[in-house]
CSV table of C-alpha atoms in Angstrom, one decimal:
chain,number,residue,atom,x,y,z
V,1,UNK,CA,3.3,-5.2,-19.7
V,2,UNK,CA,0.2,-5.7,-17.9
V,3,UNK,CA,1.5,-4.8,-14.8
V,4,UNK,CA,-0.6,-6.4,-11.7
V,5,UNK,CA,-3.8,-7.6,-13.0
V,6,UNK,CA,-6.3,-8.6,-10.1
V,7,UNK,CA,-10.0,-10.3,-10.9
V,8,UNK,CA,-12.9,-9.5,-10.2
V,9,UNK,CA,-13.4,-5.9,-9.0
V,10,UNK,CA,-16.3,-6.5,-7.4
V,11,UNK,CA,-17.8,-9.4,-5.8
V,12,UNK,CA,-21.0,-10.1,-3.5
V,13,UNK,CA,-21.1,-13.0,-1.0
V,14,UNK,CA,-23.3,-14.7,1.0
V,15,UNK,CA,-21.9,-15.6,4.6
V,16,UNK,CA,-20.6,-19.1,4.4
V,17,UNK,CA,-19.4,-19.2,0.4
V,18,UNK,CA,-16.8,-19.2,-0.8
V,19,UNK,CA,-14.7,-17.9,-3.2
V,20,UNK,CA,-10.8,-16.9,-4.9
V,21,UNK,CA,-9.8,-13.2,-5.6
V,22,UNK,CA,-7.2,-13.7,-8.4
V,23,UNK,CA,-4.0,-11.9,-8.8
V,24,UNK,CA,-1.5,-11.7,-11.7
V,25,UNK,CA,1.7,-9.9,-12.4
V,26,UNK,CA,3.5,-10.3,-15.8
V,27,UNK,CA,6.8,-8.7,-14.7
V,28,UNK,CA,9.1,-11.9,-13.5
V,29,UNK,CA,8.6,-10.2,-10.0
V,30,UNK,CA,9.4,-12.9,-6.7
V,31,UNK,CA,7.6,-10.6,-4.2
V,32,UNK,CA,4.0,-10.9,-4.3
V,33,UNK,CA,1.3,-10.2,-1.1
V,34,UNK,CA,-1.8,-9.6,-0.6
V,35,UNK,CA,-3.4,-6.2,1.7
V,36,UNK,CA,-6.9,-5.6,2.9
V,37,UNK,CA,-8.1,-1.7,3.1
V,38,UNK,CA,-10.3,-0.9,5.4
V,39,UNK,CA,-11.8,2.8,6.4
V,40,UNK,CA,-9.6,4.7,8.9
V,41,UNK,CA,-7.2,1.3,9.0
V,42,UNK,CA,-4.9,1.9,6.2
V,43,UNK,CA,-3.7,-1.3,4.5
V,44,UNK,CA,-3.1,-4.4,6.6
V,45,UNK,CA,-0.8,-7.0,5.1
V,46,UNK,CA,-2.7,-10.3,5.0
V,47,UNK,CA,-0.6,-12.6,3.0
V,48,UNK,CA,2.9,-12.8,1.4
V,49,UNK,CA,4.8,-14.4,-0.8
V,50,UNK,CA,8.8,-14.3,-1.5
V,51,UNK,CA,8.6,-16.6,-4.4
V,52,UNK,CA,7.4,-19.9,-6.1
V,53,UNK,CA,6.1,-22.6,-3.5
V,54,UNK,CA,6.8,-19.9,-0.2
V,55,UNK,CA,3.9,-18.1,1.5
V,56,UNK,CA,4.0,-16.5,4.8
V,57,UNK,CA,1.1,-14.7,7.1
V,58,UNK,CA,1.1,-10.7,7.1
V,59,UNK,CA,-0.7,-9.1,10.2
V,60,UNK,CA,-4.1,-10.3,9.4
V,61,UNK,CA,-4.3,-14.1,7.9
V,62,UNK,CA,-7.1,-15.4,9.7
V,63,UNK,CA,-9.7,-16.8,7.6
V,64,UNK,CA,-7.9,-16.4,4.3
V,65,UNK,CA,-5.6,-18.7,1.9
V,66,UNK,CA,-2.7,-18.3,0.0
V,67,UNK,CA,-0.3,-20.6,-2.9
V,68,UNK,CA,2.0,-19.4,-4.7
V,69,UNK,CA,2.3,-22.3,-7.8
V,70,UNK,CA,4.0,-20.2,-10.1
V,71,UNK,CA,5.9,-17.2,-10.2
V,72,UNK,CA,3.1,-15.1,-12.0
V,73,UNK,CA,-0.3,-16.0,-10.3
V,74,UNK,CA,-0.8,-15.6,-6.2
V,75,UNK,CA,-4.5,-16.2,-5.9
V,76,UNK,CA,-6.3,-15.5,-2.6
V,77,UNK,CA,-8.8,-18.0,-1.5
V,78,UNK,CA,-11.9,-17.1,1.7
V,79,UNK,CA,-12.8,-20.4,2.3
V,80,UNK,CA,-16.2,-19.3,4.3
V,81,UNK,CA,-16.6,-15.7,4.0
V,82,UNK,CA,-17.4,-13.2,6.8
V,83,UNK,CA,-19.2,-10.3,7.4
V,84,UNK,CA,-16.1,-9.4,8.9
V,85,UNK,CA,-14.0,-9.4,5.3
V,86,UNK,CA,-16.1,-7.4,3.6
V,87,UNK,CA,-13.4,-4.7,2.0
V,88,UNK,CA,-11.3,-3.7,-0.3
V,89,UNK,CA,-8.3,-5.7,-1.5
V,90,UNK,CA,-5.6,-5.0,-3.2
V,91,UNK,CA,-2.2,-7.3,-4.1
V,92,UNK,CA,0.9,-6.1,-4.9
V,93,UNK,CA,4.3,-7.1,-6.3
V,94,UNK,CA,8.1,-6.2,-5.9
V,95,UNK,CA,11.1,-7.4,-8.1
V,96,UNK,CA,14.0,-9.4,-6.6
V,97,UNK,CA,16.9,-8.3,-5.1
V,98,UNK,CA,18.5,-6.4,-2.1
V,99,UNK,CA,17.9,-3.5,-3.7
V,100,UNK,CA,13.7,-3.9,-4.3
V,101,UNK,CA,12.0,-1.2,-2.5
V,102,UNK,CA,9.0,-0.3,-4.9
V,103,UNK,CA,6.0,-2.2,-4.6
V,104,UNK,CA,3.0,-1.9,-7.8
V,105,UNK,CA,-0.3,-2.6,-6.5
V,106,UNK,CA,-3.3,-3.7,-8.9
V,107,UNK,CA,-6.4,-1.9,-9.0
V,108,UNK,CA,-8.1,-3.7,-6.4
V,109,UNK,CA,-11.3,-6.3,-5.8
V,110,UNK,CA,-14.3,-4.6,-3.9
V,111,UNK,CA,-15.9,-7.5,-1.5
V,112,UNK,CA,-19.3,-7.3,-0.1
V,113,UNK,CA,-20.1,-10.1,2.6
V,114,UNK,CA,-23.9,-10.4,3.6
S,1,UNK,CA,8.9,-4.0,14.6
S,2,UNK,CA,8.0,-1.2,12.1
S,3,UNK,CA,5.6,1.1,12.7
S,4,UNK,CA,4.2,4.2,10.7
S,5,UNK,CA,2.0,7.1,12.6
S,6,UNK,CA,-0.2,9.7,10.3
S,7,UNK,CA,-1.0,12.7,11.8
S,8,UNK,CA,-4.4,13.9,10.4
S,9,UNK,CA,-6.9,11.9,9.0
S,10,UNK,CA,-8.1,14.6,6.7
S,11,UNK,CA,-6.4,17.9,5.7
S,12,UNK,CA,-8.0,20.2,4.0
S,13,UNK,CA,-6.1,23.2,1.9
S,14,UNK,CA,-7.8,25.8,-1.1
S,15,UNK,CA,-6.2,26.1,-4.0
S,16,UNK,CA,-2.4,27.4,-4.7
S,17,UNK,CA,-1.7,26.8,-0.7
S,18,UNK,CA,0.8,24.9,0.7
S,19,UNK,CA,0.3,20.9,1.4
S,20,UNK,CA,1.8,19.3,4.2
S,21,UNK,CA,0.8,15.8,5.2
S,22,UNK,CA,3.0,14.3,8.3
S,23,UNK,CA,4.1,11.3,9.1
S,24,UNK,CA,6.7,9.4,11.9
S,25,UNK,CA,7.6,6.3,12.1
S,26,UNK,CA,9.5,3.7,14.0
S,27,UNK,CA,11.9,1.5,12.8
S,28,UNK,CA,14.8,-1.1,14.3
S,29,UNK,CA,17.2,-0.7,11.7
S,30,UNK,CA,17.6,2.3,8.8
S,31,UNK,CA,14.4,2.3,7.0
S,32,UNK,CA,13.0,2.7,3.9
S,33,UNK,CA,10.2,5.2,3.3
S,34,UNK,CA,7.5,5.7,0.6
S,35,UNK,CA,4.7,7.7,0.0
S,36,UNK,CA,1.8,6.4,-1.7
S,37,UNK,CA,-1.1,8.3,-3.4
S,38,UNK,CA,-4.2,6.7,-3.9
S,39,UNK,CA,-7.0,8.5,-6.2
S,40,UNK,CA,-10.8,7.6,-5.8
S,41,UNK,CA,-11.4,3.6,-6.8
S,42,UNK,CA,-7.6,3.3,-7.9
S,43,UNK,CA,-4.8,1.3,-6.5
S,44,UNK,CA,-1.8,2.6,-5.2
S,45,UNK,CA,0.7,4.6,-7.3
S,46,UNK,CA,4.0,5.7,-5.6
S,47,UNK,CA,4.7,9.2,-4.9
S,48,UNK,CA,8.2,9.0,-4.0
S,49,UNK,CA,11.1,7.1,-1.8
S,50,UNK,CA,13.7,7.8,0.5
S,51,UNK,CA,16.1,4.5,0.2
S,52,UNK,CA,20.0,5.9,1.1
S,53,UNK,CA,21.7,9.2,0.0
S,54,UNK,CA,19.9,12.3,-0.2
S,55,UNK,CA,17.4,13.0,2.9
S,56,UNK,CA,15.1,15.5,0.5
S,57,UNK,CA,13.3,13.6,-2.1
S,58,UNK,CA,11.5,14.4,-4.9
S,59,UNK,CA,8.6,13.1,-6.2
S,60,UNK,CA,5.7,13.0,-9.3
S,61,UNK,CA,3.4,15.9,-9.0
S,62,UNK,CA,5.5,18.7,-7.7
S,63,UNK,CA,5.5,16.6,-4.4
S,64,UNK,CA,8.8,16.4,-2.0
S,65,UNK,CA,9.7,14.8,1.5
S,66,UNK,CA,12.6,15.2,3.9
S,67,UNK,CA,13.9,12.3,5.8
S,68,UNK,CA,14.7,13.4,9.9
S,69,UNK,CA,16.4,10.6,11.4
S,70,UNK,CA,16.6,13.0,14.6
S,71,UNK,CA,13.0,13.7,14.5
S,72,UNK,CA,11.7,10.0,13.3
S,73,UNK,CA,10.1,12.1,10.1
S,74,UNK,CA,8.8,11.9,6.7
S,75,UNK,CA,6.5,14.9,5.9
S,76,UNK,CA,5.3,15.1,2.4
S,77,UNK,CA,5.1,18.5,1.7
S,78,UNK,CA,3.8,20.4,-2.2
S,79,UNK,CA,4.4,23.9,-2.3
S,80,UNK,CA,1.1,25.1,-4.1
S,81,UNK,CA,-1.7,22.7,-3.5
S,82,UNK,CA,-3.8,22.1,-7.3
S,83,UNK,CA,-7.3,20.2,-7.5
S,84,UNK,CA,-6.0,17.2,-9.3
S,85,UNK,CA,-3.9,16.5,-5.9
S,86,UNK,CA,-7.4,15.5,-3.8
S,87,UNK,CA,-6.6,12.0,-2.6
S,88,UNK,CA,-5.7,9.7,0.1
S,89,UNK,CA,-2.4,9.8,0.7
S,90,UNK,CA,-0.1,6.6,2.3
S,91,UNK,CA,3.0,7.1,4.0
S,92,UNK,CA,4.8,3.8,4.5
S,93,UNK,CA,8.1,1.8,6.0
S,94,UNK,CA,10.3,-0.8,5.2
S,95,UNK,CA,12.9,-2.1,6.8
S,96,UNK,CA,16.2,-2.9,4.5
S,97,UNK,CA,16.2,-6.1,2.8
S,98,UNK,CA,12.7,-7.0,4.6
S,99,UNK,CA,10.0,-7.1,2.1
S,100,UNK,CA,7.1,-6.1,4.1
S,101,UNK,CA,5.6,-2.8,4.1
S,102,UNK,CA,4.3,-1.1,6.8
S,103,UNK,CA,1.7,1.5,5.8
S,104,UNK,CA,-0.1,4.5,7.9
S,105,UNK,CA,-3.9,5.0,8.5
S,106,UNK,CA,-3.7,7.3,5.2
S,107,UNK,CA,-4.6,11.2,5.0
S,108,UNK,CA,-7.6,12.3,3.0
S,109,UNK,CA,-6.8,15.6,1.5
S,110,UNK,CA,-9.2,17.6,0.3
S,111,UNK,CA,-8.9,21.0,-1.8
S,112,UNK,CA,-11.0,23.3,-1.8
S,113,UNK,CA,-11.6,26.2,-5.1
């Protein structure tokens, strides 16, 4: 397995463009969501997803997209980028059940926004 | 709503000394609890968990925690501190069946030679 695969690790935008971080899991997991990282802020839930065709907003949605088409992609779309979203962002996924607890995070995509 | 505090943005340890990163949270219902490690430019890889059963947890790395429900607690705790453990470390909440994780500001530790 792949594990979580996210695309591209680094990206430079121009205010106003915009663009789609891309995130991948290969492990039939039904959790996926998406985290900003900031300095001194820890990781702020921005997205989430509990499975196929359901997304929900974390603690920080503004200004950001979500779908979830398929079980395996949950891309992340910035339809006019900010200054203000220039970080680090990582996506993670959990498997199904009562039980999940564990959640594997991707190596993460480094935005700049000028 | 769930809520995780760190205490200590940056500890700092030498070699062969003990590591103890803290962290309290909040939580409406019994929580779950995870520590995450993060080494420069990585993602996240978990350290260990505290889900039901025992409250002292072991984890990769030499690394342990003990769940206080008195004392709303989590420390992470390594008895001698090596310089493959500098990293930022995550302590983070869930509540049951909720997906959602809560994390922590994070702890930068740093060892020294």
């Amino acid at each position: 397995n792949a594990g979580v695969t996210q695309t591209p690790k680094f990206q430079v935008l121009k205010t106003g463009q915009s663009m789609t971080l891309q995130c991948a899991q290969d492990m039939n997991h039904e959790y996926m969501s998406w985290y900003r990282q900031d300095p001194g802020m820890g990781l702020r839930l921005i997205h989430y997803s509990v499975g196929a065709g359901i997304t929900d907003q974390g603690e920080v949605p503004n200004g950001y997209n979500v779908s979830r088409s398929t079980t395996e992609d949950f891309p992340l779309r910035l339809l006019s980028a900010a200054p203000s979203q220039t970080s680090v962002y990582f996506c993670a996924s959990s498997p199904p059940g009562v039980s999940t607890d564990t959640q594997y995070f991707g190596p993460g995509t480094r935005l700049t926004v000028l | 709503a769930q809520s995780v505090t760190q205490l200590g943005s940056h500890v700092s340890v030498s070699e062969g000394a003990l590591v103890l990163l803290r962290c309290n949270y909040s939580s409406s219902v019994p929580p779950y609890l995870f520590w995450y490690v993060q080494y420069p430019n990585q993602g996240l890889q978990l350290l260990l968990k505290y889900t039901t059963g025992a409250t002292l947890v072991k984890g990769i790395n030499g690394f342990e925690a003990e769940f206080k429900k008195s004392e709303t607690s989590f420390h992470l705790t390594k008895p001698s501190a090596h310089m493959s453990d500098a990293a930022e470390y995550f302590c983070a909440v869930k509540e049951g069946s909720n997906y959602k994780l809560t994390f922590g500001k994070g702890t930068l530790l740093t060892v020294n030679p």
